[in-house]
Short mmCIF file of C-alpha atoms and ligand atoms in Angstrom, two decimals:
data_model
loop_
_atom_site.label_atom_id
_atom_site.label_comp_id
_atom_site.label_asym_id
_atom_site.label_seq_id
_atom_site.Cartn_x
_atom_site.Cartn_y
_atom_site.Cartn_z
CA UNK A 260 29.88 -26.59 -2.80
CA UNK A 261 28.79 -30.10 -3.58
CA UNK A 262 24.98 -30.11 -4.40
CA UNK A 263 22.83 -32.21 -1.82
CA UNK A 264 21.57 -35.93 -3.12
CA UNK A 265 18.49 -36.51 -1.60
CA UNK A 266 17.56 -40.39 -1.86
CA UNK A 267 13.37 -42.21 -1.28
CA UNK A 268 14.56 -45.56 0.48
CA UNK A 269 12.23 -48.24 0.48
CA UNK A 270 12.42 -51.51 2.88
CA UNK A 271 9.86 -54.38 2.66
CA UNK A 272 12.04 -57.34 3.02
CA UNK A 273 10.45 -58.86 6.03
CA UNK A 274 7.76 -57.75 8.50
CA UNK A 275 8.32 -53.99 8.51
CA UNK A 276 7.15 -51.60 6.02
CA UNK A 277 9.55 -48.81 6.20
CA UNK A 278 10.80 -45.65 4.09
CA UNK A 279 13.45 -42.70 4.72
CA UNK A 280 14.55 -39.91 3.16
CA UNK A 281 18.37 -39.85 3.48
CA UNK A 282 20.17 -37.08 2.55
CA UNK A 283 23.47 -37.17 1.46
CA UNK A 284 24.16 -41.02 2.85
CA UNK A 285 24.41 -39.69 6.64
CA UNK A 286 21.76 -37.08 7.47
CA UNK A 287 18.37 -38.83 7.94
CA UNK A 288 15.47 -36.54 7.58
CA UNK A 289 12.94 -39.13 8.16
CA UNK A 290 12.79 -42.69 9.07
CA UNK A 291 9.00 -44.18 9.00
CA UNK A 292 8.74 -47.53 10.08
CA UNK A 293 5.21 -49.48 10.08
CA UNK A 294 5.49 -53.15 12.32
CA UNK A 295 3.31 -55.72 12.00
CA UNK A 296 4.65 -57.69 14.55
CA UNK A 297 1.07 -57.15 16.71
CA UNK A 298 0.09 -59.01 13.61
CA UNK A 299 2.38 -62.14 13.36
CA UNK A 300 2.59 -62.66 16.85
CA UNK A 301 -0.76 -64.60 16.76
CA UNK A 302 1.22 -67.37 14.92
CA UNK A 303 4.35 -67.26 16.24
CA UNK A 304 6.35 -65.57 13.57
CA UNK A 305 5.95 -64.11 10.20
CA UNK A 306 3.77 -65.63 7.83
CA UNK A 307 5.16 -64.21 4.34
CA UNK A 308 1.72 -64.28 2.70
CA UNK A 309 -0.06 -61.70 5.49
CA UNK A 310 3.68 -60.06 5.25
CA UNK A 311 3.19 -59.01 1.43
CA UNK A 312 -1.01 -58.15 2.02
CA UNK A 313 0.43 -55.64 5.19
CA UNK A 314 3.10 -54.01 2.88
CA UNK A 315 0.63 -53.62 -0.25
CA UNK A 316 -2.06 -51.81 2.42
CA UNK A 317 0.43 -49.53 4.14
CA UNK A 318 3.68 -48.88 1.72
CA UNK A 319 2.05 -45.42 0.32
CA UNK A 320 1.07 -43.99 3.51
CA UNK A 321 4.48 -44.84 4.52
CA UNK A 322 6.33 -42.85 1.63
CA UNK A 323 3.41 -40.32 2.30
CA UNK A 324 4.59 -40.04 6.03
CA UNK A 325 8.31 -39.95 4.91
CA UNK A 326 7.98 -37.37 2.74
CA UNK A 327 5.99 -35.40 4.50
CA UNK A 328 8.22 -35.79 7.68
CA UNK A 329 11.33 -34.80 5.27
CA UNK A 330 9.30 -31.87 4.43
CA UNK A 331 10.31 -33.10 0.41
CA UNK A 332 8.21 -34.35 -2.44
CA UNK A 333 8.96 -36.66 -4.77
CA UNK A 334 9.77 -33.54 -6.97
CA UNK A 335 13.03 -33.01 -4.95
CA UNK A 336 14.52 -36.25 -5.18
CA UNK A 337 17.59 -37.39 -6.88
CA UNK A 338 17.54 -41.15 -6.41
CA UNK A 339 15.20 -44.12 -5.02
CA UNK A 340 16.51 -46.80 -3.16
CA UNK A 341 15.05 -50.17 -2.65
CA UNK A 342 15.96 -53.18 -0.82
CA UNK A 343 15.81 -56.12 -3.71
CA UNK A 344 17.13 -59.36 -1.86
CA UNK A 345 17.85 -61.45 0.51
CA UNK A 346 13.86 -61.64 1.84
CA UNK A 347 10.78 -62.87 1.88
CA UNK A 348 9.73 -62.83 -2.24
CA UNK A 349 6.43 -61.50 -1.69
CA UNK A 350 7.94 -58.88 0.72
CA UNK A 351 10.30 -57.24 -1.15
CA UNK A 352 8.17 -57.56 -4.27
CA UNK A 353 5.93 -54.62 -2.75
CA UNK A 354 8.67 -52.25 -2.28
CA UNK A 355 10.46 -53.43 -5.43
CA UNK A 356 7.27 -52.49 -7.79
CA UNK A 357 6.76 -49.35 -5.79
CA UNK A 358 10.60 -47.89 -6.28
CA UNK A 359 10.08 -48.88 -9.89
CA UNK A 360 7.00 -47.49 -9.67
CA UNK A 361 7.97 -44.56 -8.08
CA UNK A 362 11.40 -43.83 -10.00
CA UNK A 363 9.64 -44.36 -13.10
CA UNK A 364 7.28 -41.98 -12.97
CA UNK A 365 9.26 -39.24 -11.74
CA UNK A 366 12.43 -40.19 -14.15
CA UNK A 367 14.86 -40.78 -11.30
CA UNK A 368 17.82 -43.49 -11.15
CA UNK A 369 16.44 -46.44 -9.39
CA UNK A 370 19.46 -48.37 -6.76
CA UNK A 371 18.58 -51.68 -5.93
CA UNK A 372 20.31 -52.62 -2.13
CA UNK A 373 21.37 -55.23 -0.07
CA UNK A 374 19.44 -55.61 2.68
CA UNK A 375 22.57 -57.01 4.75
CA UNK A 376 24.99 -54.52 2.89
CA UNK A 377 22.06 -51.78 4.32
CA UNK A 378 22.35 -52.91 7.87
CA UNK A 379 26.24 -52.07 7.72
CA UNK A 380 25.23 -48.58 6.60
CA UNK A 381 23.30 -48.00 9.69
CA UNK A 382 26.88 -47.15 11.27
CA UNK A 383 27.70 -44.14 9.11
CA UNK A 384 24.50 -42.38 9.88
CA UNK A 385 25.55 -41.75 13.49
CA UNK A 386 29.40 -41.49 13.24
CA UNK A 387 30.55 -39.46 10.58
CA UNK A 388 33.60 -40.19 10.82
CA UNK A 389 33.24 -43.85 10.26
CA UNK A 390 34.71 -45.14 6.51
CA UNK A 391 35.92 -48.06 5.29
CA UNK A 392 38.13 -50.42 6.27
CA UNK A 393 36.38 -51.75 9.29
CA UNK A 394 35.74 -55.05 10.41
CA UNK A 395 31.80 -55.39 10.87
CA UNK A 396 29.96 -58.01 12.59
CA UNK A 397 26.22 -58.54 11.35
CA UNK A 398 23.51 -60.41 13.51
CA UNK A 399 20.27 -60.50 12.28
CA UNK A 400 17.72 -63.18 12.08
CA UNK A 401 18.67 -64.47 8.63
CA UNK A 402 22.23 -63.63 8.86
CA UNK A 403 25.35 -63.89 11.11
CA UNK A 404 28.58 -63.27 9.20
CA UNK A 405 32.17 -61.54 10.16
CA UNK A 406 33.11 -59.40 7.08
CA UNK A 407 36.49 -56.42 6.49
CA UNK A 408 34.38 -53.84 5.18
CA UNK A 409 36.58 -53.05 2.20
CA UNK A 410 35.18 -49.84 0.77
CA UNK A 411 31.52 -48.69 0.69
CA UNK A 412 29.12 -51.99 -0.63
CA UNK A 413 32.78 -54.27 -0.64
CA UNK A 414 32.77 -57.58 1.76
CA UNK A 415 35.53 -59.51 2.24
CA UNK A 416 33.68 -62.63 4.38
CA UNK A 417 36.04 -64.43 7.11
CA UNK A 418 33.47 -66.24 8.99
CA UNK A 419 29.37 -67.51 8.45
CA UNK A 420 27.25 -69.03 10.33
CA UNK A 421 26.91 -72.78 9.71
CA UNK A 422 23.23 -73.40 10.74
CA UNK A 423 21.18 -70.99 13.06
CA UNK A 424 21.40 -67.47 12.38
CA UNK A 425 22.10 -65.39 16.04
CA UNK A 426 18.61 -64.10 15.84
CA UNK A 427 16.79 -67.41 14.72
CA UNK A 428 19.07 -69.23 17.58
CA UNK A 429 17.14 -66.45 19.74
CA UNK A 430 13.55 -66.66 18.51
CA UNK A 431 13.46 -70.25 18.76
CA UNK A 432 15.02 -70.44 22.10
CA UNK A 433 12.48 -67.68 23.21
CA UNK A 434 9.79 -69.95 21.86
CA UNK A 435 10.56 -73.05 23.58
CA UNK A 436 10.58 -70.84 26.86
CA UNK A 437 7.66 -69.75 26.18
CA UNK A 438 8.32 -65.93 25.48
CA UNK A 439 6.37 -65.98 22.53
CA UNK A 440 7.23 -63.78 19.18
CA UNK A 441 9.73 -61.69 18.52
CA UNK A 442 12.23 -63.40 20.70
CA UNK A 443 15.46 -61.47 20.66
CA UNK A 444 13.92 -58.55 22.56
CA UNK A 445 12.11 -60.44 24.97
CA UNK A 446 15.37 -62.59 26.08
CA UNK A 447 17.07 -59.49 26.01
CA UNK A 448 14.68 -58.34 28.73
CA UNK A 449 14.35 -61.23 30.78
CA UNK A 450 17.98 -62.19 31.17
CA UNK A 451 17.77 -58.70 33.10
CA UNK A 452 16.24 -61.02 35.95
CA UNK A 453 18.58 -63.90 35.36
CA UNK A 454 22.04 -65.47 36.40
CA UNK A 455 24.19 -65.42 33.26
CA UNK A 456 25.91 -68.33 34.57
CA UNK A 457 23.44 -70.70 36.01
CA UNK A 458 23.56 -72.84 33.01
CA UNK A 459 26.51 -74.02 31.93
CA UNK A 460 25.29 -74.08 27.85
CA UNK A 461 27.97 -74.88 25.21
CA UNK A 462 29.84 -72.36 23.24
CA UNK A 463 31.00 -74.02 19.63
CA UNK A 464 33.95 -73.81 17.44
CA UNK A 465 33.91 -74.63 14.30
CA UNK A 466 37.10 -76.62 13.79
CA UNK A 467 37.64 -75.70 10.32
CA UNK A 468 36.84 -72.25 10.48
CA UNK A 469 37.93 -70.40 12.61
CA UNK A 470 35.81 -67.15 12.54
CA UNK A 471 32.57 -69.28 11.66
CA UNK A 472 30.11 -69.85 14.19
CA UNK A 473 27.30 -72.76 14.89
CA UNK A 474 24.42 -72.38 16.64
CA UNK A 475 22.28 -74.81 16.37
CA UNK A 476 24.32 -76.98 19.22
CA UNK A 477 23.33 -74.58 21.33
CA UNK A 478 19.78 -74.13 20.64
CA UNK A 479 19.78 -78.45 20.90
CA UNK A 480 21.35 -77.96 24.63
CA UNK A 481 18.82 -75.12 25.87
CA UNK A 482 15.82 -77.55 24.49
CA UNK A 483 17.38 -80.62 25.70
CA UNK A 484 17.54 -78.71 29.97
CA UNK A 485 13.90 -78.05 29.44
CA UNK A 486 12.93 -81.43 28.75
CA UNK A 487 15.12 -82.72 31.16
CA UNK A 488 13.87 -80.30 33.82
CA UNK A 489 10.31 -81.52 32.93
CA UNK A 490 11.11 -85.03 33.22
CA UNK A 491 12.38 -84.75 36.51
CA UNK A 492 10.06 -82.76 37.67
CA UNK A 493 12.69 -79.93 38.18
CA UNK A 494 11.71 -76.13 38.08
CA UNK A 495 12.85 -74.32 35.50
CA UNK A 496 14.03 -70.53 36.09
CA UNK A 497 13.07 -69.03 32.24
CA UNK A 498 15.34 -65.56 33.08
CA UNK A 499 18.19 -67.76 34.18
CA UNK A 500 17.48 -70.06 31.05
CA UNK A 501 17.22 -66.51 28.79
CA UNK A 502 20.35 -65.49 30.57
CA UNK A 503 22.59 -68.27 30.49
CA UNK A 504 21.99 -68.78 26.24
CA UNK A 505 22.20 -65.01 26.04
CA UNK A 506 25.57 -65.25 27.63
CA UNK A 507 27.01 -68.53 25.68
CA UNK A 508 25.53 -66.67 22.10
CA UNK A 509 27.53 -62.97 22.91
CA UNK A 510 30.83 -65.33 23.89
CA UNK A 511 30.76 -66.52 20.97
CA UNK A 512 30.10 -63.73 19.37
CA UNK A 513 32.09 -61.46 20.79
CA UNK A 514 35.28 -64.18 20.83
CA UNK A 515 35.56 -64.53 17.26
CA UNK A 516 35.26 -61.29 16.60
CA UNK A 517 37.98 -59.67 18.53
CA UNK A 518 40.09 -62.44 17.59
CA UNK A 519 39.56 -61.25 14.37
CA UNK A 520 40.16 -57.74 14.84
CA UNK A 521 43.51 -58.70 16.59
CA UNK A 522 44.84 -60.85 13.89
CA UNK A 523 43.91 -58.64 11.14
CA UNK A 524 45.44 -56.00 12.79
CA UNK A 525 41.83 -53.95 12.61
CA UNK A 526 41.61 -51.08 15.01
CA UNK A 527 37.84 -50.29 13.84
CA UNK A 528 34.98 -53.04 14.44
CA UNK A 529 30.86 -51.87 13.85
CA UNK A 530 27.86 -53.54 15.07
CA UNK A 531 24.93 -54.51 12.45
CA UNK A 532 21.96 -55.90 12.25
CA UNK A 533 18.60 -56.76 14.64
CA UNK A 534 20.69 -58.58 17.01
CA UNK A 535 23.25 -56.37 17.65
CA UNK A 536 20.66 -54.08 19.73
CA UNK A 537 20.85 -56.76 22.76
CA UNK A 538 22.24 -55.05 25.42
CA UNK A 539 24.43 -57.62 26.78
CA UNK A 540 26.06 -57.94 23.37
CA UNK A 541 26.29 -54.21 23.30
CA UNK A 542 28.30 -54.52 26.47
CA UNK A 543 30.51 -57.26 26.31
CA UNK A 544 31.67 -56.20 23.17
CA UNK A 545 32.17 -52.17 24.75
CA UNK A 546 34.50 -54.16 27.57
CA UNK A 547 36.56 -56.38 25.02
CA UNK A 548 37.23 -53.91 22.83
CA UNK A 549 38.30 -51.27 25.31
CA UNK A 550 40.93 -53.68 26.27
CA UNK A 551 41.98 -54.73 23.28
CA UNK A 552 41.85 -50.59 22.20
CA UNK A 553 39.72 -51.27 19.37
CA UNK A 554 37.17 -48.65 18.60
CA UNK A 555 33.35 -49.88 18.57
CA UNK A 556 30.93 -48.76 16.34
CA UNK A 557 27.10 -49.63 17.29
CA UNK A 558 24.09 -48.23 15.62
CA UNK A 559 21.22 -46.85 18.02
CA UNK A 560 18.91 -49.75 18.54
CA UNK A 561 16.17 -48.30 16.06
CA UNK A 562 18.81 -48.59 13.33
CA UNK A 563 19.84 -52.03 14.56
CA UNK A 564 16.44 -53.58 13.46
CA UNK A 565 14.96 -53.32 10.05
CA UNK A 566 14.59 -49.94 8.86
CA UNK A 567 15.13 -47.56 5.39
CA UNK A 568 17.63 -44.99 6.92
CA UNK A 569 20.26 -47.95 6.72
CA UNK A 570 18.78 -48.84 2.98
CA UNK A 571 19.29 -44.74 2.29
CA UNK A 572 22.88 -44.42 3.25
CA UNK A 573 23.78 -47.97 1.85
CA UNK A 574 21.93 -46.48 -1.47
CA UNK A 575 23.53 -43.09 -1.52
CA UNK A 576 27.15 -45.02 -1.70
CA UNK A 577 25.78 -47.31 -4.61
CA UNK A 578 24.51 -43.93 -6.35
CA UNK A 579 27.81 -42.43 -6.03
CA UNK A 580 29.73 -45.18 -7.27
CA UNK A 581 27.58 -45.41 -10.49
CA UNK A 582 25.19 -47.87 -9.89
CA UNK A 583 22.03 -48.23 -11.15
CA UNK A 584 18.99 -50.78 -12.09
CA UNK A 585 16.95 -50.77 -14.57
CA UNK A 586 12.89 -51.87 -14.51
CA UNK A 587 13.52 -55.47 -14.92
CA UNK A 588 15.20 -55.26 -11.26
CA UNK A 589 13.59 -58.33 -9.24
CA UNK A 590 13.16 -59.55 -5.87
CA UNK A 591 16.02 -61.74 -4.97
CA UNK A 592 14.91 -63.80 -2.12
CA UNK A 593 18.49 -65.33 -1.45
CA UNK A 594 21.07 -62.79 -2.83
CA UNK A 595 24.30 -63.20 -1.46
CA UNK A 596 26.13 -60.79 0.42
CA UNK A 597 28.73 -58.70 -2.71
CA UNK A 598 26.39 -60.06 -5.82
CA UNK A 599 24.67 -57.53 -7.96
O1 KG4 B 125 17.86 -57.30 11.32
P1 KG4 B 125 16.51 -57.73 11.73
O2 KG4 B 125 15.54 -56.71 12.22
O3 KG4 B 125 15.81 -58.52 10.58
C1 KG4 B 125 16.53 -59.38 9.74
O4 KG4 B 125 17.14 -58.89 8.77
O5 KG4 B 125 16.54 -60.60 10.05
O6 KG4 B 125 16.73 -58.84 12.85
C2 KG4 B 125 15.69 -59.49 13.47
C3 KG4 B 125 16.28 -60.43 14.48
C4 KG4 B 125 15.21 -61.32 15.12
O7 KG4 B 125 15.70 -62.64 15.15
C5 KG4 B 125 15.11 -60.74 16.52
O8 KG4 B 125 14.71 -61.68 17.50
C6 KG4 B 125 16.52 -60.24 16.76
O9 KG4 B 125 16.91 -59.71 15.53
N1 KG4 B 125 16.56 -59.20 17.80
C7 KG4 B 125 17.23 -59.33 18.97
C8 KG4 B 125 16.98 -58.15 19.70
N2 KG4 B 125 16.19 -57.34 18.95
C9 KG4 B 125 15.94 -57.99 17.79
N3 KG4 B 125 17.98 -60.33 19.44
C10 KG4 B 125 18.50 -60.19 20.66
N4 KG4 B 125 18.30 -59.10 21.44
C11 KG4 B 125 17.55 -58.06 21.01
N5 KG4 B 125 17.37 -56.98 21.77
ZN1 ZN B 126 17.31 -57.05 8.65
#
């Protein structure tokens, strides 16, 4: 019998100070997670210098918590992973001096991991069955890209956003309602109240692309009703506003990437990232790909947002295939998706 690797993930890319103890890339055995949303909502969204302060105060109570949830110490550990890029600098600078930290100490292999390549990884912790080649879409509020999952850590991309990120399309449409920070959830929630198809907001192609999305046309047309309705005087209905750009973002979404699955001839398609928790996303794409007999793959919405279970299993795969960093690894605010 194979022996167990146990692996300390560490996430501190954005606002959440998290760490897991994976065990062999699919069993979690814990999976802390410290927000400071409560914190950033006061301005709106997250300021990266109170980010980095939050993640210095908290990240060893956090590893504390994970361990001790795990029912591990550091003495039983075979690898640390650590999310190194793309992030806020002064983020991921905490957890990338406390893995070093950490790994150094105890003489243990440090992985350095993609944060985007960890959101994919959320998948195999709740469907074992699940390996590569699948065709993932990711949605978070940096990133929205179509990729073939090629083998563990190997994108192919087809299609990229060309402005707005889904999620950023969604916080700053939930700010000009007035929803307030985070917005994904909170459209999510409202559009519960709304008509879907009370506004008739644009959905974009991208002419020369034709699995990349745009945004950003969108977000212009949801800004533009509001200040028309407050010209004229006009009431506007926020959940049917919420409801109406929920709907025109998940047609979108969800019409490029079936397309995709049908003419790559991909039978398996996963969910990833913050913005694939929305439930109407979650949905629609359930409905198109029953029809189109394509099997869907959607993490549980904990795993969706940022977390270090997703940064464990992503690490475990990188561990296996041989890689390892060594303690000049540094934050990489913008590494791209397949870079090292
Ligand atoms: O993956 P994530 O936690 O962090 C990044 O890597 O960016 O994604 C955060 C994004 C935010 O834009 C947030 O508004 C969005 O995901 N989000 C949602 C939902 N939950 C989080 N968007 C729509 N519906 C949701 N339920
Ligand atoms: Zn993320």
């Amino acid at each position: 019998m194979m022996k167990d690797t146990l692996i300390l993930a560490i996430e501190s890319s954005c606002d959440e100070t998290a760490a897991a103890v994976v065990k062999n890339g699919r069993t979690v055995l814990s999976n802390v997670i410290s927000s400071q949303i409560e914190l950033h909502k006061l301005y709106g969204g997250v300021v990266p210098e109170i980010a980095s302060r939050k993640h210095i105060e908290k990240i060893n109570q956090v590893i504390q918590e994970a361990l001790d949830d795990a029912g591990v110490t550091l003495d039983d550990l075979d690898a640390i992973g650590v999310t190194y890029g793309p992030g806020l600098v002064g983020a991921l600078l905490v957890g990338v001096a406390e893995a070093k930290a950490i790994a150094y100490a105890k003489k243990l292999p440090l992985v350095g991991v993609h944060h985007i390549e960890g959101h994919v990884s959320a998948n195999y912790i709740e469907n074992p069955d699940l390996e590569p080649p699948f065709l993932c879409l990711i949605v978070s509020g940096g990133h929205t890209h179509l990729v073939v999952v090629k083998d563990y850590g190997e994108f192919e991309i087809l299609g990229r956003t060309r402005d707005d990120a889904a999620g950023e399309a969604f916080d700053k449409v939930a700010r000009a309602i007035g929803l307030g920070y985070p917005g994904g959830p909170k459209i999510d929630k409202l559009s519960n109240e709304g008509d879907p198809d009370a506004i008739p907001f644009p959905r974009a192609k991208v002419d020369d692309g034709p699995y990349d999305f745009s945004f950003s046309g969108l977000k212009s047309a949801v800004l533009n009703y509001l200040n028309k309705c407050h010209m004229t005087g006009k009431k506007v209905v926020e959940a049917d506003v919420a409801a109406s750009f929920q709907k025109a973002v998940t047609d979108v979404l969800v019409g490029n990437t079936v397309r995709a699955a049908k003419e790559l001839n991909m039978d398996k398609l996963a969910l990833a990232g913050g913005v694939a928790s929305n439930q109407h996303l979650r949905q629609a794409m359930e409905e198109a790909c029953r029809k189109e007999n394509i099997r869907l793959y959607r993490p549980s919405p904990i795993l969706c947002t940022d977390n270090a279970a997703m940064i464990g299993a992503a690490a475990y795969y990188e561990y296996k295939k041989g890689t390892r960093h060594g303690w000049d690894l540094n934050a990489i605010p913008n590494l791209r998706l397949g870079e090292r």
